[in-house]
Amino acid sequence: MASHQEKIEDTDLHRVDDRIDMIVKSDVYLDLIKRKKRFLVRVIIFFMCFYFALPLGIILFPKVMAFQVFHHFTIAWVYAFLQFVMIWALGGLYFFKAKQFDRLAEKAAPWRQEP
Amino acid sequence: MEAGAVNFTYFLFFLFILFGTLIITYWASQREKTTRQFYTVSGSLTGMQNGLAIAGDFMSAASFLGITGAIALKGFDGFIYSIGFLVSFLLLLFVIAEPIRNIGKFTLGDVIHTRFPVAKIRFITSVSTIIISIMYMIPQLVAAGLVIHLLLNVNYNICVLIIGVLMVFYVVFGGMMAASWVQIIKTVLLLSGTLLIVLIIFARFHWNFFSLIDQIPDKSPLADHFFMPWHLFDNPFEALSLNLTLILGTAGLPHILIRFYTVKDKVAVRQSVLASSWLIGLFYLMTLVLGFGVVVLVGPEHLIAIDPSGNLAAPLLAHKVGGEFLTAFISAVAFATILAVVTGLVVASTSSFAYDIYNHILRKGEATEREQLRMAKMAAAVIGVVAIVLSLNLKNMNVTFLVSLTFSVAASTNLPLLLFTLYWKRFNVAGAITGMVTGLGASLICVLMGPIMMGQAHALIPLENPGIVSIPLGFLGAVVGTYLSKVPQDERAFHLIQLKGHTGASWEQKRG
């Protein structure tokens, strides 16, 4: 694995810094960061709200959450099971989205070598 | 289950686990003796293997025994625990796992040090890793002692000693490889054992899940209220605080974070997190069925009579549906579960000490492989002794409380540090140090002023789980420390972190 890593010595420090400066100012890289941030912020806000809606729903709307849907399972239980669906669905979504980000990342840093 | 003499069937199963893990350790010890192998299995695990290992590292006795008991005795609130534990993996997946793998090499210290290349940052990160790992080891060892004492009738102190010695042994001779494979095999055993009981339960109810559910109100003292919340949490702030702590805590647990260094690239990291979230999710759905099974087939009164904490719910159920043989299997699985988790914790604290403190700080990065490995092994022994001694003295401590305290400390100290290091341009060394100190201090003060230490009636902060107070304080401390400091912003360091974190680009360079 070590052979794949580019080893830059002290004398090349400026060269590396220049490279980094060039990449982080490039349009492709900025586009990648923007898209990733947008996706991550949205998806994190979504899952936090979805998750906390369960305890908050139980506190603020106890009667609604206690409504029995089938065989003693209440809306709270159904919502609890939906959390599992949410986790797995978002995980899958991320896996798919991440491949798009990988493609952008390769465009942004073409001489990047995978460790 | 018989009280009195040690039951031979159980003992036999425990011996199987013991020999199996020793064989794994021997096999691991025959591998190349490098630090990369010791710390990270040279990055050679596949995504699926690491997923199994992460699941094994994460699912502790609290998950298996504790949650089953909590569901059986308290109904809905017990299930909430599971969901909180599981949702935390999303945070890990989205913003933590890949950047850690892309930026660091062996430890969390590497990640933070890439942005702030000063020794005290590495030191403070390592100290936090060691403290959190030891804090988490104690409830595991205490639970192990109590459960094995109940099952095998062996003296508590001896149980703790045996588990403590074994965990050190695995790490000293097998490093991360032994830990990983013990975890992988534990996950397979745990899931198969649980699935077996689930299938037997379903078969008993003629594959009609709802006929199992319908019997619960008759068998539970809670009657129909079994399905309602508020049997475990008595106030909303407590519930919210626990939820917040669970969802944020995993992303700050060092023994989970270093698992991402055992795979070869960021795609494997994603596969690992996804695989573990599936395995853990399926496991929690199965423990739900187990909990229901305990209510209907064992009976809550019978469970409480044998063990008021509810931790023996799963073995009792195994005994009911599968007799002594299945009970012995499940008990041995619980033993393996505990071993797997504590071994992972020893690896995390050991590797952090040997690599961050010994190699980088004390020896300025000049320690040889042999010296580092020797120091790592000595550190493992010392950490093991500390954990054993503390556990022997904390026998009566509330185990669940210690676990949630650890999550609270992790979420208050490591999480703000990580998130701000990776994503906040303005963050600086002062902020990092202030944040860690504030987070740790806030967690400890909340505990000292909480109901566990001061009693329910006199507590100044009436929360058993202080997360809702300490976590925001941890973040705030980091923000305030950053802004109050006069250190100019190092934009280049942030850009390097951002570039490496997001793209996986790797350069090795000597920075000052």
XYZ file of C-alpha atoms in Angstrom:
627
model
C 0.000 0.000 0.000
C 2.859 2.384 0.785
C 4.072 2.187 -2.804
C 0.859 3.752 -4.046
C 1.221 6.827 -1.910
C 2.950 9.813 -3.303
C 5.750 10.742 -0.904
C 6.545 14.408 -1.053
C 9.680 15.586 0.658
C 10.172 18.862 2.460
C 11.659 20.584 -0.561
C 8.488 19.893 -2.474
C 6.269 21.348 0.227
C 5.557 24.461 -1.788
C 4.694 22.364 -4.803
C 2.182 20.346 -2.801
C 0.694 23.483 -1.295
C 0.394 24.976 -4.763
C -1.325 21.861 -5.988
C -3.769 21.929 -3.099
C -4.449 25.631 -3.708
C -5.121 24.933 -7.362
C -7.510 22.083 -6.723
C -9.490 23.762 -3.967
C -10.057 26.800 -6.138
C -11.097 24.808 -9.193
C -14.692 24.828 -10.380
C -15.043 21.061 -10.348
C -13.904 20.812 -6.737
C -16.085 23.676 -5.560
C -19.008 22.087 -7.352
C -18.331 18.773 -5.599
C -18.208 20.442 -2.176
C -21.365 22.398 -2.866
C -23.318 19.362 -4.038
C -22.090 17.199 -1.190
C -22.887 19.821 1.429
C -26.349 20.324 0.017
C -27.091 16.611 0.018
C -25.647 15.977 3.467
C -27.348 18.931 5.132
C -30.716 17.944 3.688
C -30.424 14.293 4.535
C -29.160 14.949 8.075
C -31.936 17.436 8.811
C -34.406 14.921 7.431
C -33.316 11.969 9.504
C -32.935 14.021 12.698
C -36.461 15.383 12.283
C -37.831 11.974 11.373
C -36.137 10.382 14.364
C -37.044 13.028 16.962
C -40.609 13.209 15.730
C -41.087 9.876 17.494
C -40.285 10.916 21.108
C -41.674 14.411 20.507
C -44.849 12.951 19.033
C -45.271 10.777 22.106
C -44.785 13.775 24.388
C -46.866 16.305 22.466
C -49.559 14.148 20.871
C -49.976 11.206 23.232
C -53.510 10.369 22.187
C -52.653 10.233 18.499
C -49.602 8.098 19.108
C -51.582 5.766 21.366
C -54.177 5.067 18.705
C -54.246 1.330 18.042
C -53.730 0.457 14.415
C -53.754 -3.353 14.442
C -53.285 -6.094 17.039
C -52.291 -3.758 19.888
C -49.660 -1.970 17.794
C -50.217 1.747 18.045
C -49.183 4.530 15.691
C -46.075 4.931 17.861
C -45.094 1.338 17.092
C -45.739 1.747 13.378
C -43.629 4.887 13.384
C -40.927 3.033 15.299
C -40.850 0.318 12.617
C -40.754 3.002 9.945
C -37.506 4.217 11.513
C -35.894 0.953 10.399
C -37.166 1.510 6.875
C -35.856 5.072 6.980
C -32.398 3.995 8.110
C -32.034 1.346 5.445
C -33.495 3.541 2.707
C -31.218 6.475 3.515
C -28.243 4.149 3.722
C -29.001 2.852 0.243
C -29.565 6.366 -1.073
C -26.201 7.472 0.272
C -24.445 4.509 -1.294
C -25.887 5.455 -4.673
C -25.237 9.201 -4.288
C -21.695 8.614 -3.080
C -20.805 7.005 -6.396
C -21.769 10.259 -8.135
C -19.596 12.185 -5.705
C -16.744 9.756 -6.382
C -16.917 10.575 -10.088
C -16.772 14.301 -9.366
C -13.908 13.741 -6.950
C -11.907 11.933 -9.610
C -12.439 14.814 -11.981
C -11.392 17.308 -9.315
C -8.178 15.565 -8.255
C -7.029 13.547 -11.287
C -3.578 12.699 -10.077
C -4.992 11.402 -6.823
C -3.775 7.918 -6.109
C -5.957 5.610 -4.034
C -4.151 4.431 -0.917
C -31.182 -23.720 35.214
C -29.691 -25.250 38.298
C -28.175 -23.328 41.135
C -25.363 -24.932 43.058
C -22.551 -26.726 41.257
C -21.224 -25.559 37.924
C -23.385 -26.989 35.153
C -21.271 -29.167 32.922
C -23.113 -28.440 29.654
C -22.686 -24.714 30.107
C -19.070 -25.140 31.050
C -18.493 -27.172 27.900
C -19.897 -24.435 25.660
C -17.825 -21.806 27.413
C -14.773 -23.944 26.819
C -15.621 -24.124 23.100
C -15.717 -20.349 22.921
C -12.495 -20.131 24.859
C -10.634 -22.548 22.623
C -12.091 -21.054 19.476
C -10.907 -17.589 20.401
C -7.489 -18.864 21.429
C -7.101 -20.572 18.065
C -8.038 -17.307 16.322
C -5.449 -15.501 18.431
C -2.783 -18.050 17.590
C -3.565 -17.761 13.873
C -3.428 -13.965 14.114
C -0.146 -14.063 15.984
C 1.490 -15.953 13.114
C 0.951 -13.040 10.753
C 3.570 -10.396 9.953
C 4.616 -8.538 13.049
C 4.255 -4.957 11.941
C 2.464 -2.027 13.501
C 0.141 -1.849 10.490
C -0.908 -5.400 11.120
C -1.273 -4.865 14.864
C -3.259 -1.649 14.584
C -5.296 -2.196 11.427
C -4.839 -5.729 9.999
C -2.938 -3.908 7.232
C -6.255 -2.688 5.848
C -7.025 -6.134 4.509
C -10.568 -6.747 5.692
C -13.359 -6.656 3.122
C -16.400 -4.411 3.533
C -18.579 -7.307 4.606
C -16.028 -8.680 7.075
C -15.604 -5.262 8.618
C -19.386 -4.865 8.703
C -19.612 -8.063 10.723
C -16.784 -6.869 12.959
C -18.358 -3.459 13.545
C -21.640 -5.144 14.401
C -19.715 -7.423 16.758
C -17.875 -4.499 18.289
C -21.078 -2.555 18.765
C -23.600 -5.121 19.945
C -22.682 -5.539 23.562
C -24.261 -7.534 26.346
C -26.399 -4.445 26.938
C -27.923 -4.925 23.492
C -28.512 -8.620 23.671
C -29.391 -9.251 27.276
C -30.372 -5.771 28.421
C -32.698 -4.804 25.601
C -34.450 -8.172 25.559
C -35.088 -7.772 29.281
C -36.125 -4.135 28.897
C -38.648 -5.013 26.193
C -40.026 -7.908 28.234
C -40.458 -5.819 31.365
C -41.114 -2.330 30.040
C -42.575 -2.815 26.587
C -42.312 0.021 24.094
C -39.571 2.020 25.857
C -37.200 -0.939 25.640
C -37.629 -0.896 21.857
C -36.766 2.812 21.729
C -33.284 1.991 22.968
C -32.743 -0.190 19.905
C -33.822 2.516 17.493
C -31.567 5.132 19.032
C -28.566 2.802 18.776
C -29.349 2.037 15.144
C -30.071 5.554 13.868
C -26.657 6.656 15.124
C -25.100 4.719 12.256
C -26.535 7.211 9.785
C -24.460 10.023 11.258
C -21.433 7.780 11.046
C -22.152 6.930 7.430
C -22.849 10.441 6.195
C -20.192 12.595 7.813
C -17.698 10.644 9.892
C -16.634 7.277 8.534
C -15.154 8.142 5.149
C -13.281 11.300 6.124
C -11.695 9.432 9.032
C -10.522 6.694 6.695
C -9.355 9.126 4.037
C -7.413 11.388 6.359
C -5.964 9.211 9.115
C -3.802 6.142 9.168
C -4.229 4.347 12.506
C -5.985 6.490 15.078
C -8.316 9.405 15.651
C -5.243 11.396 16.644
C -4.024 11.151 13.037
C -7.168 12.848 11.758
C -7.082 15.763 14.178
C -3.315 16.092 13.876
C -3.544 16.473 10.105
C -5.410 19.696 10.658
C -3.644 20.830 13.854
C -0.115 19.430 13.779
C 0.722 20.136 17.416
C 1.639 17.500 19.958
C -0.869 18.572 22.589
C -3.748 17.909 20.206
C -2.592 14.372 19.646
C -2.128 13.977 23.364
C -5.558 15.215 24.310
C -7.235 13.105 21.616
C -5.393 10.038 22.827
C -6.275 10.697 26.466
C -9.915 11.048 25.483
C -9.737 7.761 23.540
C -8.235 5.930 26.496
C -10.675 7.400 29.030
C -13.741 6.629 26.919
C -12.538 3.106 26.171
C -11.868 2.310 29.818
C -15.215 3.869 30.824
C -16.923 1.550 28.377
C -14.906 -1.487 29.466
C -16.085 -1.253 33.056
C -19.806 -1.879 32.520
C -18.955 -4.681 30.103
C -16.744 -6.416 32.667
C -19.223 -5.823 35.495
C -22.073 -7.216 33.386
C -19.906 -10.158 32.379
C -19.112 -10.905 35.994
C -22.730 -10.720 37.077
C -24.174 -12.733 34.211
C -21.577 -15.479 34.216
C -21.886 -15.689 37.979
C -25.619 -16.230 37.604
C -25.223 -18.770 34.816
C -22.186 -20.734 35.870
C -22.220 -20.070 39.594
C -18.605 -18.933 39.496
C -17.499 -16.177 41.870
C -17.957 -12.650 40.437
C -14.347 -11.635 40.982
C -13.052 -14.703 39.186
C -15.372 -14.068 36.221
C -14.124 -10.491 35.864
C -10.541 -11.652 36.187
C -10.960 -14.327 33.516
C -12.573 -11.979 30.985
C -10.008 -9.283 31.766
C -7.066 -11.625 31.304
C -8.511 -13.054 28.085
C -9.095 -9.658 26.484
C -5.509 -8.614 27.201
C -4.231 -11.942 25.912
C -6.052 -11.628 22.588
C -4.697 -8.146 21.997
C -1.136 -8.833 23.114
C -0.765 -11.879 20.904
C -3.195 -11.186 18.090
C -3.701 -7.429 17.879
C -6.462 -6.023 15.720
C -6.672 -9.190 13.672
C -7.588 -11.363 16.644
C -10.034 -8.706 17.849
C -11.670 -8.438 14.411
C -12.131 -12.156 13.921
C -13.407 -12.706 17.448
C -15.942 -9.978 16.667
C -16.864 -11.452 13.288
C -17.426 -14.918 14.697
C -19.304 -13.517 17.675
C -21.690 -11.720 15.276
C -22.323 -14.926 13.348
C -22.970 -16.858 16.576
C -25.127 -14.117 18.060
C -27.295 -13.724 14.973
C -27.680 -17.469 14.439
C -28.489 -18.101 18.089
C -31.059 -15.332 18.155
C -32.541 -16.427 14.834
C -32.852 -19.969 16.138
C -34.862 -18.832 19.138
C -37.025 -16.590 16.944
C -37.800 -19.486 14.616
C -38.655 -21.771 17.527
C -40.987 -19.111 18.932
C -42.710 -18.662 15.577
C -43.063 -22.406 15.188
C -44.692 -22.577 18.622
C -47.245 -20.036 17.530
C -47.768 -21.781 14.217
C -46.033 -18.972 12.299
C -48.728 -16.541 13.331
C -46.883 -13.550 14.767
C -50.092 -11.884 15.857
C -51.212 -14.772 17.993
C -48.008 -14.195 19.999
C -48.798 -10.462 20.308
C -52.394 -11.072 21.305
C -51.338 -13.108 24.331
C -49.133 -10.371 25.763
C -51.811 -8.361 27.604
C -52.834 -11.518 29.459
C -49.304 -12.439 30.484
C -47.816 -9.046 31.291
C -48.544 -7.179 34.526
C -48.773 -4.070 32.345
C -51.676 -5.639 30.445
C -52.542 -3.593 27.378
C -50.293 -0.791 28.595
C -47.315 -2.944 27.677
C -47.577 -1.387 24.229
C -47.603 2.148 25.607
C -44.556 4.285 26.414
C -43.518 5.722 29.775
C -42.757 2.504 31.626
C -39.019 3.034 31.501
C -38.601 6.791 31.156
C -40.534 8.764 33.673
C -40.051 12.214 32.279
C -39.855 13.650 28.744
C -36.505 15.367 29.228
C -34.989 12.101 30.297
C -36.354 10.399 27.171
C -35.151 13.186 24.880
C -31.773 13.317 26.565
C -31.277 9.599 26.122
C -32.380 9.746 22.495
C -29.956 12.572 21.781
C -27.111 10.757 23.503
C -27.695 7.503 21.625
C -28.009 9.109 18.225
C -24.841 11.191 18.619
C -22.723 8.933 20.805
C -21.700 6.191 18.373
C -19.950 8.669 16.089
C -17.650 9.592 18.974
C -16.737 6.079 20.146
C -13.047 5.497 19.341
C -13.265 1.706 19.132
C -15.888 1.998 16.382
C -14.041 4.768 14.545
C -10.740 2.912 14.265
C -12.521 -0.015 12.631
C -12.589 2.032 9.430
C -8.826 1.712 9.130
C -9.059 -2.032 8.707
C -10.428 -1.832 5.161
C -8.697 -0.753 2.014
C -10.665 2.211 0.664
C -13.659 4.474 1.092
C -16.013 2.211 -0.858
C -15.233 -0.586 1.581
C -15.929 1.869 4.423
C -19.397 2.528 3.037
C -20.021 -1.178 2.605
C -18.909 -1.757 6.188
C -21.295 0.786 7.662
C -24.195 -0.373 5.519
C -23.564 -4.034 6.280
C -23.336 -3.390 10.008
C -26.513 -1.276 9.986
C -28.379 -4.125 8.304
C -26.997 -6.739 10.690
C -27.678 -4.651 13.776
C -31.131 -3.658 12.518
C -32.120 -7.257 11.878
C -30.738 -8.196 15.269
C -32.849 -5.563 17.035
C -35.971 -6.739 15.230
C -35.201 -10.242 16.448
C -34.669 -9.088 20.054
C -38.141 -7.567 19.823
C -39.552 -11.007 19.098
C -37.413 -12.409 21.900
C -38.783 -9.821 24.302
C -42.332 -10.726 23.357
C -41.462 -14.398 23.695
C -40.159 -13.827 27.222
C -43.437 -12.197 28.274
C -45.632 -14.974 26.910
C -43.489 -18.064 27.443
C -41.416 -17.220 30.531
C -43.524 -14.601 32.286
C -42.269 -11.276 33.671
C -42.868 -12.277 37.313
C -40.740 -15.381 36.892
C -37.997 -13.294 35.221
C -37.974 -10.732 38.019
C -37.920 -13.456 40.640
C -34.737 -14.886 39.152
C -33.121 -11.610 38.096
C -34.728 -8.253 38.910
C -32.579 -6.417 36.379
C -34.100 -8.474 33.563
C -30.703 -9.351 32.100
C -31.364 -13.087 32.179
C -34.426 -12.798 29.943
C -32.743 -14.276 26.864
C -31.143 -17.304 28.579
C -34.404 -18.022 30.424
C -36.277 -17.948 27.144
C -33.693 -20.233 25.577
C -34.206 -22.653 28.441
C -37.950 -22.585 27.973
C -37.915 -23.229 24.238
C -34.774 -25.276 23.800
C -33.807 -26.754 27.148
C -30.355 -26.891 28.650
C -28.482 -27.255 25.384
C -29.865 -24.081 23.859
C -29.391 -22.194 27.110
C -25.776 -23.238 27.227
C -25.351 -22.062 23.631
C -26.974 -18.706 24.298
C -24.988 -18.194 27.493
C -21.774 -18.949 25.646
C -22.863 -16.483 22.959
C -23.316 -13.850 25.669
C -19.805 -14.667 26.889
C -18.408 -14.271 23.352
C -20.338 -11.027 22.956
C -18.730 -9.505 25.989
C -15.275 -10.752 25.023
C -15.582 -9.295 21.527
C -16.526 -5.829 22.739
C -13.931 -5.531 25.493
C -11.194 -6.785 23.179
C -12.083 -4.062 20.679
C -11.914 -1.495 23.471
C -8.478 -2.702 24.549
C -7.223 -2.454 20.946
C -8.525 1.106 20.633
C -6.919 2.358 23.830
C -3.703 0.402 23.308
C -3.121 1.500 19.742
C -3.826 5.082 20.679
C -1.299 4.994 23.504
C 1.419 3.218 21.558
C 1.012 5.199 18.345
C -0.076 8.656 19.484
C 1.577 9.067 22.869
C 4.573 6.760 22.754
C 5.586 6.905 19.098
C 4.593 10.414 18.081
C 4.828 12.424 21.262
C 7.520 10.734 23.355
C 9.684 9.388 20.530
C 8.908 12.089 17.930
C 7.891 9.466 15.382
C 11.280 7.714 15.594
C 10.256 4.569 17.456
C 11.003 1.364 15.568
C 8.306 -1.165 14.747
C 9.551 -3.508 17.450
C 9.624 -0.790 20.085
C 6.114 0.322 19.223
C 4.758 -3.209 19.289
C 6.432 -3.901 22.615
C 4.980 -0.701 24.079
C 1.564 -1.590 22.684
C 1.639 -4.956 24.409
C 2.718 -3.433 27.698
C 0.006 -0.815 27.396
C -2.585 -3.529 26.780
C -1.549 -5.251 29.994
C -1.651 -2.038 32.031
C -5.010 -0.966 30.620
C -6.360 -4.445 31.308
C -5.224 -4.286 34.938
C -6.766 -0.839 35.427
C -10.073 -1.973 33.930
C -10.108 -5.162 36.001
C -9.361 -3.369 39.258
C -12.026 -0.734 38.622
C -14.594 -3.381 37.656
C -13.886 -5.450 40.749
C -14.656 -2.409 42.860
C -17.697 -1.200 40.943
C -19.698 -4.405 41.173
C -22.851 -2.699 42.369
C -22.786 0.136 39.899
C -25.750 0.509 37.582
C -24.391 -0.873 34.326
C -26.847 0.774 31.941
C -26.049 4.119 33.483
C -22.309 3.648 32.873
C -22.954 2.753 29.237
C -25.109 5.801 28.614
C -22.571 7.962 30.452
C -19.870 6.740 28.080
C -22.037 7.602 25.100
C -22.668 10.998 26.647
C -18.949 11.690 27.122
C -18.195 10.487 23.578
C -20.876 12.730 22.105
C -19.793 15.715 24.206
C -16.039 15.470 23.618
C -15.125 13.554 20.475
C -18.071 14.448 18.299
C -17.724 18.259 18.434
C -13.978 17.814 17.930
C -14.454 15.633 14.861
C -17.259 17.576 13.251
C -15.582 20.937 13.674
C -12.193 19.624 12.563
C -13.678 18.167 9.403
C -16.227 20.803 8.499
C -15.599 24.163 10.186
C -13.055 26.461 8.613
C -12.787 28.796 11.586
C -11.967 26.023 14.101
C -8.589 26.153 15.814
C -6.423 24.442 18.433
C -7.792 26.547 21.289
C -11.322 25.612 20.296
C -10.392 21.950 20.122
C -8.910 21.913 23.600
C -11.649 24.056 25.170
C -14.316 21.912 23.559
C -12.885 18.650 24.834
C -12.386 19.967 28.350
C -15.850 21.542 28.457
C -17.532 18.426 27.114
C -15.792 16.111 29.538
C -16.233 18.483 32.462
C -19.909 19.043 31.708
C -20.601 15.298 31.500
C -18.845 14.588 34.781
C -20.383 17.522 36.624
C -23.849 16.534 35.420
C -23.268 13.039 36.759
C -21.947 14.299 40.094
C -24.963 16.553 40.456
C -27.383 13.980 39.078
C -29.747 11.506 40.701
C -27.284 8.604 40.593
C -24.799 10.380 42.860
C -27.061 12.649 44.874
C -30.204 10.565 45.092
C -33.486 11.213 43.287
C -34.770 13.775 45.758
C -31.673 15.955 46.069
C -30.236 15.977 42.592
C -29.316 19.418 41.294
C -29.587 18.238 37.719
C -32.517 15.820 37.691
C -31.355 13.821 34.696
C -29.851 10.360 34.797
C -28.704 10.817 31.206
C -27.070 14.238 31.065
C -26.627 14.327 27.274
C -29.148 17.070 26.609
C -27.069 19.360 28.823
C -23.509 18.179 28.253
C -23.572 17.713 24.466
C -24.607 21.286 23.615
C -22.082 22.499 26.189
C -19.353 20.503 24.471
C -20.174 22.129 21.139
C -20.506 25.546 22.732
C -17.167 25.197 24.496
C -15.488 24.466 21.184
C -17.140 27.461 19.506
C -16.375 29.887 22.316
C -12.779 28.680 22.619
C -12.310 29.174 18.885
C -13.613 32.715 18.834
C -11.838 33.848 21.989
C -8.471 32.687 20.710
C -6.275 35.149 18.820
C -4.652 32.439 16.697
C -4.984 33.320 13.019
C -6.944 30.937 10.859
C -4.946 28.318 8.987
C -6.965 28.058 5.813
C -4.539 25.753 4.120
C -4.829 23.145 6.877
C -8.602 23.217 6.510
C -8.401 22.877 2.738
C -6.086 19.910 3.105
C -8.512 18.208 5.491
C -11.451 18.992 3.266
C -9.690 17.772 0.137
C -8.477 14.556 1.702
C -11.743 13.953 3.506
C -14.022 14.427 0.545
C -11.955 13.019 -2.293
C -9.741 10.405 -0.683
C -6.688 12.054 -2.216
C -3.580 11.056 -0.373
C -0.258 12.710 -0.025
C 2.253 11.963 2.615
C 3.967 15.158 3.488
C 6.016 16.469 6.333
C 4.338 19.496 7.745
C 5.833 21.471 10.608
